[in-house]
mmCIF file of C-alpha atoms in Angstrom:
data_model
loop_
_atom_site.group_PDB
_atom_site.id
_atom_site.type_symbol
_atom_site.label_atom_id
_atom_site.label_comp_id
_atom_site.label_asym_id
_atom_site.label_seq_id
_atom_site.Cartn_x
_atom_site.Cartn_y
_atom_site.Cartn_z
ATOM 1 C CA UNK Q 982 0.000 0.000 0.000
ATOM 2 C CA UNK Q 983 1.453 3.287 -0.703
ATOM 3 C CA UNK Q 984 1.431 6.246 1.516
ATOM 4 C CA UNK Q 985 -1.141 8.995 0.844
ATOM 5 C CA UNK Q 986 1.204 11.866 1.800
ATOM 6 C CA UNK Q 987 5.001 11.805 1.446
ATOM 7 C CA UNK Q 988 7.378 14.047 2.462
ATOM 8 C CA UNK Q 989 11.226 13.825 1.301
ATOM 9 C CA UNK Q 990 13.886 15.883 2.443
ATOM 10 C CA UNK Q 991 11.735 18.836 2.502
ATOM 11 C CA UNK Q 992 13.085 22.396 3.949
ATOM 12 C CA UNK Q 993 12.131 25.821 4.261
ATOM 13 C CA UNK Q 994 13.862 28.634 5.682
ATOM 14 C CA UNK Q 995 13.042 32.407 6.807
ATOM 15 C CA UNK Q 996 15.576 34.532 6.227
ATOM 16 C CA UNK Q 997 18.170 32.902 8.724
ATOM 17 C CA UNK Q 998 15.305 30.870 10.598
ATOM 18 C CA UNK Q 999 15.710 27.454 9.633
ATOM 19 C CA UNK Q 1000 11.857 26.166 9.845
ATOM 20 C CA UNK Q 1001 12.129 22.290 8.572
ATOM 21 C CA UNK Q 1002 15.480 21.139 7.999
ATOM 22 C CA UNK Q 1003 15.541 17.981 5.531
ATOM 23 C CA UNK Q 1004 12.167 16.478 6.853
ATOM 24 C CA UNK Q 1005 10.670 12.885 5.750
ATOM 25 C CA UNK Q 1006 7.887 11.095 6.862
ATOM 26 C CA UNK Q 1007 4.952 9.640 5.299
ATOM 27 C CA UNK Q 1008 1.150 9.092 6.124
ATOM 28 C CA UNK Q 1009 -0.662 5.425 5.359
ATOM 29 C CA UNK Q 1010 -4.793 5.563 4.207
ATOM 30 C CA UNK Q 1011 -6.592 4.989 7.061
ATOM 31 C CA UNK Q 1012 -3.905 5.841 10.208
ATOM 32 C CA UNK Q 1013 -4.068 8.918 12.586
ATOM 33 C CA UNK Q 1014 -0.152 10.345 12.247
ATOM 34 C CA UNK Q 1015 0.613 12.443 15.290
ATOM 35 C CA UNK Q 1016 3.032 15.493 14.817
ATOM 36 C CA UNK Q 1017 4.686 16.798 18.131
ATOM 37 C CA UNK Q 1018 7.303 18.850 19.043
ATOM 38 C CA UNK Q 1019 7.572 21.593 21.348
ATOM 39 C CA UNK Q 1020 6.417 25.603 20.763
ATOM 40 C CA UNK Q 1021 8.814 26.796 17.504
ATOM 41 C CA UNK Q 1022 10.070 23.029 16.353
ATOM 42 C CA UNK Q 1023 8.039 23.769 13.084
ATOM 43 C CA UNK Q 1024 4.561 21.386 13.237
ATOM 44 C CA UNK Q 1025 2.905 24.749 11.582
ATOM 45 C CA UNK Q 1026 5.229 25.241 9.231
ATOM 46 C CA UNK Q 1027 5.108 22.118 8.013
ATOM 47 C CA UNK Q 1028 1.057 22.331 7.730
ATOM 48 C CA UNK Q 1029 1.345 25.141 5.759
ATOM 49 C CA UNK Q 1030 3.786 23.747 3.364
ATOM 50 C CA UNK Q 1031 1.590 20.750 2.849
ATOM 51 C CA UNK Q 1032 -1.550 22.977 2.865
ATOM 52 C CA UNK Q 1033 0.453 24.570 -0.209
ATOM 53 C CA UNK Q 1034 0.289 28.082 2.060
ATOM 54 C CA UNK Q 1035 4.193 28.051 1.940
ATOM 55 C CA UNK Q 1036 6.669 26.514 -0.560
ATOM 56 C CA UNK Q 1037 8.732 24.171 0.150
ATOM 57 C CA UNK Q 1038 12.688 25.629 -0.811
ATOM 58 C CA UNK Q 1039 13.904 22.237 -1.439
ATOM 59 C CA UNK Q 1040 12.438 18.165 -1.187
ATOM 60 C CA UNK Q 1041 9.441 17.339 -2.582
ATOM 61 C CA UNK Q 1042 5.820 16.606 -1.128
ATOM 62 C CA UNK Q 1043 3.803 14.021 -2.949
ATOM 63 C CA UNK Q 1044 -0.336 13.270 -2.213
ATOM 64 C CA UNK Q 1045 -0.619 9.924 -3.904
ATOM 65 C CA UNK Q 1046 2.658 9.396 -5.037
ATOM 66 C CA UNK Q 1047 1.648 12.859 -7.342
ATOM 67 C CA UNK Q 1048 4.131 15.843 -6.991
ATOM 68 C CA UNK Q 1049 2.592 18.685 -5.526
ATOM 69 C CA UNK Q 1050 5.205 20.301 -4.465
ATOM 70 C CA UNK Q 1051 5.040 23.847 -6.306
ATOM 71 C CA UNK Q 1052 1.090 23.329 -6.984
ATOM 72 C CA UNK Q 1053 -1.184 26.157 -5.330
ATOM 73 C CA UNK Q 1054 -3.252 25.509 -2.118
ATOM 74 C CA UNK Q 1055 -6.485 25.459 -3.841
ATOM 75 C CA UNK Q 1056 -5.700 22.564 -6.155
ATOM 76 C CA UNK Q 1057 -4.326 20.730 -2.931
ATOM 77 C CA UNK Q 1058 -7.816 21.230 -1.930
ATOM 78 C CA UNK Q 1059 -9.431 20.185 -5.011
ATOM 79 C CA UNK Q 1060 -6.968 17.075 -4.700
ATOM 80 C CA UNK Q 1061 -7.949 16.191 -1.323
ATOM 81 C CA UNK Q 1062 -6.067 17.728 1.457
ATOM 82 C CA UNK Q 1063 -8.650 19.088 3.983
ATOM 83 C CA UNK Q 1064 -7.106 20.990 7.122
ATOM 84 C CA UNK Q 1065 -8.713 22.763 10.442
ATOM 85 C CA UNK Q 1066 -7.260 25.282 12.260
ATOM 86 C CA UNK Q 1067 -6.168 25.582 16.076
ATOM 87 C CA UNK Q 1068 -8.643 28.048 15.842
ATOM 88 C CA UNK Q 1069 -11.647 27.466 13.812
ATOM 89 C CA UNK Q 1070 -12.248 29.064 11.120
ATOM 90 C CA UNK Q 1071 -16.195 30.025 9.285
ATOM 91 C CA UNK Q 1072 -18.409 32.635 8.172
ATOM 92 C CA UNK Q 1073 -19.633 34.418 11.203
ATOM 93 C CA UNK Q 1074 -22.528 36.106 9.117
ATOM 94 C CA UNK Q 1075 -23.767 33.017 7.589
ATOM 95 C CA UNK Q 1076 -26.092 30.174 9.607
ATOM 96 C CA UNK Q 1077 -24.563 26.706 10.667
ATOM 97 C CA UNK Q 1078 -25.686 24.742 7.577
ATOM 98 C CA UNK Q 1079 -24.657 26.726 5.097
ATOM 99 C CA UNK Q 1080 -21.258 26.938 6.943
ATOM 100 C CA UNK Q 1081 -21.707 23.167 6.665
ATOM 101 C CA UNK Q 1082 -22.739 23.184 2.942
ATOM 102 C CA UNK Q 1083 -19.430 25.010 2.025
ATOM 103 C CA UNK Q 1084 -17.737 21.346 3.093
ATOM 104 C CA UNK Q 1085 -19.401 19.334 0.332
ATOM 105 C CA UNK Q 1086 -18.080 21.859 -2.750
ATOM 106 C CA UNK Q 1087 -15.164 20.277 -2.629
ATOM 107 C CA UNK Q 1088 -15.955 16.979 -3.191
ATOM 108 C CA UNK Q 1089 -18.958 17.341 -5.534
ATOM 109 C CA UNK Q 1090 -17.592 20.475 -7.037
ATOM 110 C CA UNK Q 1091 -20.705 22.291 -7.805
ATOM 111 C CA UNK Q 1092 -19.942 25.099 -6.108
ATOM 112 C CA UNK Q 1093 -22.116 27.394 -3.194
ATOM 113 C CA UNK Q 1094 -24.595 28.231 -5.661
ATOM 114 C CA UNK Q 1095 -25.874 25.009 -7.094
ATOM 115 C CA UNK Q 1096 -25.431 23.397 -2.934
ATOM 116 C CA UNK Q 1097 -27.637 26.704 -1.569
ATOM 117 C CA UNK Q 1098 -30.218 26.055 -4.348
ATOM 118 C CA UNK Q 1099 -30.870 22.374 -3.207
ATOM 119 C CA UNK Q 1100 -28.133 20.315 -5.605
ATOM 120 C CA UNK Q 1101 -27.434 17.296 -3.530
ATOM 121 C CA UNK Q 1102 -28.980 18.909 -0.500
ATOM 122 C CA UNK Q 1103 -30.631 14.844 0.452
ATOM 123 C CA UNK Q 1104 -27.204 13.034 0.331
ATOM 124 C CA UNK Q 1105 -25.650 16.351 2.200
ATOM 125 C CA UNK Q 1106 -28.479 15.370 5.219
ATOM 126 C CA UNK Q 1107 -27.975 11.930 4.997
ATOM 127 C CA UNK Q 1108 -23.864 12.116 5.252
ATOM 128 C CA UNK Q 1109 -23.887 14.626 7.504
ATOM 129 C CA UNK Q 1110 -26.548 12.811 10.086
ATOM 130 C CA UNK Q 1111 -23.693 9.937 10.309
ATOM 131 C CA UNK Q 1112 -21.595 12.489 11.320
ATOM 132 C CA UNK Q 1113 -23.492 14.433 14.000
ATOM 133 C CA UNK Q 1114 -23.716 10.712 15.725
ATOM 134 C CA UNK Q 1115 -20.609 11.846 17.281
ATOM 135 C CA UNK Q 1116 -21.588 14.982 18.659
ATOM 136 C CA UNK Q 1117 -23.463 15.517 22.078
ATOM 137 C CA UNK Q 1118 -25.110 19.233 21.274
ATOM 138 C CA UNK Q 1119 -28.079 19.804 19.173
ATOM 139 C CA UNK Q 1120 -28.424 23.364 17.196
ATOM 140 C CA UNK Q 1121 -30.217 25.268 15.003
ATOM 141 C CA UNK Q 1122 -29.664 24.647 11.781
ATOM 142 C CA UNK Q 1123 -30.193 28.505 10.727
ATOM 143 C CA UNK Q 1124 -28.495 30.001 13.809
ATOM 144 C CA UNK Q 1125 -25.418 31.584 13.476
ATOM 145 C CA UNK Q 1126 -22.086 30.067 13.536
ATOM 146 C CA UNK Q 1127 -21.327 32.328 16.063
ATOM 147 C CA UNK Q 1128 -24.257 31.024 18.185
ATOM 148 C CA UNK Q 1129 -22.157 28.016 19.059
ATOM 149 C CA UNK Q 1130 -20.069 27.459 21.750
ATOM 150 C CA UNK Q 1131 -16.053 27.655 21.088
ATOM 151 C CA UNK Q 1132 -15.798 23.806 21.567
ATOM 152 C CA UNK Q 1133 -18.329 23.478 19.090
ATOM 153 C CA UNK Q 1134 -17.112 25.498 16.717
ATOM 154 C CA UNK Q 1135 -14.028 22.699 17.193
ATOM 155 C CA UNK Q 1136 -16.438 20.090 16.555
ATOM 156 C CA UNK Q 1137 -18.105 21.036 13.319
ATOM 157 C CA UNK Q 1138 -14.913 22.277 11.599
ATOM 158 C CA UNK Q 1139 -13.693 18.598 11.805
ATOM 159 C CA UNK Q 1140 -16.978 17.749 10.063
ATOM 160 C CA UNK Q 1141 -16.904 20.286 7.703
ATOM 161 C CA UNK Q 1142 -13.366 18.874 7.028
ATOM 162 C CA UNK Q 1143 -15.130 15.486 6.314
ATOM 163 C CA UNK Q 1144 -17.636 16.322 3.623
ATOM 164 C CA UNK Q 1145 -15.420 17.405 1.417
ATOM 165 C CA UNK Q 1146 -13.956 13.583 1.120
ATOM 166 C CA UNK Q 1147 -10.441 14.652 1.596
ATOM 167 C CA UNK Q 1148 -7.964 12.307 0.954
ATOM 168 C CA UNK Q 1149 -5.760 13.263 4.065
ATOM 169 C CA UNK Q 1150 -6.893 16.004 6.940
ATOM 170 C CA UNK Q 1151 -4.366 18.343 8.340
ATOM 171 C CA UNK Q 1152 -5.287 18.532 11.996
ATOM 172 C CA UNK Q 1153 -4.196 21.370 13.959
ATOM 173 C CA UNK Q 1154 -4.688 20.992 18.255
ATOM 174 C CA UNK Q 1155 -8.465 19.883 18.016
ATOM 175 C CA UNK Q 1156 -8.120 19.525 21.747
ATOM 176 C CA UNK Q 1157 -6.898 23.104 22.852
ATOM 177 C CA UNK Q 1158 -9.672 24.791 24.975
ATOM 178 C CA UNK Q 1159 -12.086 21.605 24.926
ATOM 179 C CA UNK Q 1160 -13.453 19.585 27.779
ATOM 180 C CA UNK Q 1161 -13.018 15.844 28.272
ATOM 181 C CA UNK Q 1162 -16.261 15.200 26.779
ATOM 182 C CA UNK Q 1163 -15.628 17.280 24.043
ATOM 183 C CA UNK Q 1164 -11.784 15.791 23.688
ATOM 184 C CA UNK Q 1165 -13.746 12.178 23.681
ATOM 185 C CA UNK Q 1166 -16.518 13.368 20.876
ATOM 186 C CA UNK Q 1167 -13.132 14.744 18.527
ATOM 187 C CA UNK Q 1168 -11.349 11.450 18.971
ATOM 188 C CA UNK Q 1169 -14.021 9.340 17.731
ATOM 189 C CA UNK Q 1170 -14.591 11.964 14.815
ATOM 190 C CA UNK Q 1171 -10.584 11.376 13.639
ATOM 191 C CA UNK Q 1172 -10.872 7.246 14.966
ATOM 192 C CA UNK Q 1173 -14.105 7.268 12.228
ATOM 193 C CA UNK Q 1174 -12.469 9.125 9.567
ATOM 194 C CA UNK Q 1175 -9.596 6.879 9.659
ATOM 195 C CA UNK Q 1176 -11.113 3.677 9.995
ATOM 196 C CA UNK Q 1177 -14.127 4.135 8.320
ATOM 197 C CA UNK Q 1178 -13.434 6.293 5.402
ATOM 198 C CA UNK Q 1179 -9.920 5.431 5.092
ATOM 199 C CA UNK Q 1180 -9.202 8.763 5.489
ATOM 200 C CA UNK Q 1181 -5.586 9.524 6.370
ATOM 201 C CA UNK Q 1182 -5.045 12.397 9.756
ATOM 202 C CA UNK Q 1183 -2.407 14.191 10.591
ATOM 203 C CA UNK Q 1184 -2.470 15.782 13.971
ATOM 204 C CA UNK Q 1185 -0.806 18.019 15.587
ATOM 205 C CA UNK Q 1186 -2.053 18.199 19.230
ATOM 206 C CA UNK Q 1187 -0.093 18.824 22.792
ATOM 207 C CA UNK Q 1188 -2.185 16.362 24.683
ATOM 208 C CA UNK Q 1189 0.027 13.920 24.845
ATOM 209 C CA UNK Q 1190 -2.855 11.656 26.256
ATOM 210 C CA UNK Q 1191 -5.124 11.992 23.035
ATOM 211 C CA UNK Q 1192 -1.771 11.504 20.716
ATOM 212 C CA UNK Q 1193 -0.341 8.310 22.420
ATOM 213 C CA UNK Q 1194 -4.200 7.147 22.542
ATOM 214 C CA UNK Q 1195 -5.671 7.668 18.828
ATOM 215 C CA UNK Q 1196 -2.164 7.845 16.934
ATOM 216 C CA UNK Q 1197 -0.555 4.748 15.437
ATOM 217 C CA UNK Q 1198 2.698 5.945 14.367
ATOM 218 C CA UNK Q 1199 4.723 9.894 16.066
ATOM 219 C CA UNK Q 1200 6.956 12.137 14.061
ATOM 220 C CA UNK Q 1201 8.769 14.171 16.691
ATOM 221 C CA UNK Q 1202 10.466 18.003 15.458
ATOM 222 C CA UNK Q 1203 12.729 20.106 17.392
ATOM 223 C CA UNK Q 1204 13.649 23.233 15.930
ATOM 224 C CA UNK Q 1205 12.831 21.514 12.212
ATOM 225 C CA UNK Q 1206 14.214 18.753 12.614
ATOM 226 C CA UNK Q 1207 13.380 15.039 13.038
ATOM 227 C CA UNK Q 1208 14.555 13.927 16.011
ATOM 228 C CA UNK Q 1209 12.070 10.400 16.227
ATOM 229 C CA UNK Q 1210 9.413 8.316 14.290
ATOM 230 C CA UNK Q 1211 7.519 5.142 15.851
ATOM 231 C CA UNK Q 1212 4.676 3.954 17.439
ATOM 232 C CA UNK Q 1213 3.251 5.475 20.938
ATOM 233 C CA UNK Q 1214 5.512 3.045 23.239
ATOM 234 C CA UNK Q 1215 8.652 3.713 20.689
ATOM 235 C CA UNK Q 1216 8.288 7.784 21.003
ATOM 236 C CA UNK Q 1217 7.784 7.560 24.580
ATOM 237 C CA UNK Q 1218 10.776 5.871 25.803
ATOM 238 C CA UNK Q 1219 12.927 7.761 23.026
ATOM 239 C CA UNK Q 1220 15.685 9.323 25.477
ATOM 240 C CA UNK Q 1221 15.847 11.942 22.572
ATOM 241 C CA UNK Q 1222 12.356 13.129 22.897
ATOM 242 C CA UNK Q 1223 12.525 12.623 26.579
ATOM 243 C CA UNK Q 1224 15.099 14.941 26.814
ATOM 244 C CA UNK Q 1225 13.326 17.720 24.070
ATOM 245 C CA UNK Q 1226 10.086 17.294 24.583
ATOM 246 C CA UNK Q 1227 8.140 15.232 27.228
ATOM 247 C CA UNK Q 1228 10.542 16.202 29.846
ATOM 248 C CA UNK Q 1229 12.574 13.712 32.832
ATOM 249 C CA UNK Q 1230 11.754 13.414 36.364
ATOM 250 C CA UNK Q 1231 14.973 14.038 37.646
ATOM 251 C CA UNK Q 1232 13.992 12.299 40.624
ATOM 252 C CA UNK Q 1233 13.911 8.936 39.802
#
């Protein structure tokens, strides 16, 4: 099976910042890849060059084994790389479903139009109500976005994310600001889009709980670089990522 995303020997730099320093990892269908570092080692930066936001000044990024490494980030999008943001991001004038809506246009490409004016709008339901299993709030359907609780707001990007079929979701700290419950709800969300819909994740997240829980394989940064890459028990008795990242009790 190949890898959905691939990353090889990819860099960027700043000006004299060195952001990702000759970076390779790769993502299987249907895993949850966890991306951890501390604050600075570069999990955004890489996001964004994946995202297409950034370009990469030397390696190569493939989705599918395709090169997209100097492609824009809207054909990304259109190719199947859906991302959410540490803080979510929607229309704060428009109403929940229509926010909602905007999540299929990628994967049926008809565009807002043709969804608003009731093209698809019975499989859109239908998809959607498998998705809202998940969730433990009920809304509004023509409230505001804004209406909803920040949590929420976490919630439903994730399932925005979904309807547009990506083939791989950038994942950016779904956890940051949520309660157990709503940590629990998210977890399920990713564990379904991976095992379900073969969907490939990559998360970024500081709970180190929720990574070494959902995650199957751990790429480790500091300052760019990769420092480790294995499974949950591997990264966590790394004495290099003790010693960067998850910290040693200097009393035992």
């Amino acid at each position: 099976m190949n890898p959905i995303l691939r990353l090889d020997h990819v860099c960027k730099r700043f000006g004299g910042v060195v952001a990702a320093e000759d970076v390779t990892f790769s993502v299987m269908p249907g895993t949850v890849h966890g991306l951890i570092g501390p604050n600075g080692a570069g999990k955004s930066t890489l996001m964004n060059l994946i995202s297409g936001i950034y370009t990469a000044d030397e390696g190569t990024i493939f989705l599918d084994e395709q090169d997209i490494t100097q492609k824009p980030s809207h054909q990304r999008a259109r190719m199947g790389i859906g991302r959410t943001f540490q803080t979510p991001r929607f229309l704060q004038r428009s109403n929940i479903r229509d926010n909602l809506l905007l999540g299929t246009d990628l994967h049926r490409q008809v565009g807002y139009l043709r969804s608003f004016f009731g093209h698809g709008n019975a499989s859109f339901d239908e998809e959607l109500n498998e998705l809202l299993q998940f969730l433990d709030f009920s809304f509004d359907w023509d409230d505001d976005i804004s209406a909803l609780a920040y949590g929420q707001r976490k919630q439903l990007e994730i399932v925005r994310a979904m309807l547009a079929h990506p083939r791989i979701m950038l994942v950016d700290e779904p956890a940051a600001g949520l309660n157990n419950k709503e940590i629990d709800d998210i977890m399920e969300l990713l564990r379904f889009a991976a095992q379900e819909r073969n969907i490939g994740v990559l998360l970024i997240e500081h709970s180190m709980d929720m990574i070494m829980n959902i995650c199957e394989e751990i790429v480790v940064l500091c300052f760019g670089k990769v420092i480790a890459q294995g499974t949950p028990m591997e990264i966590s008795s790394n004495e290099a990522v003790i010693e960067a990242y998850l910290g040693r009790d200097n009393n035992a």
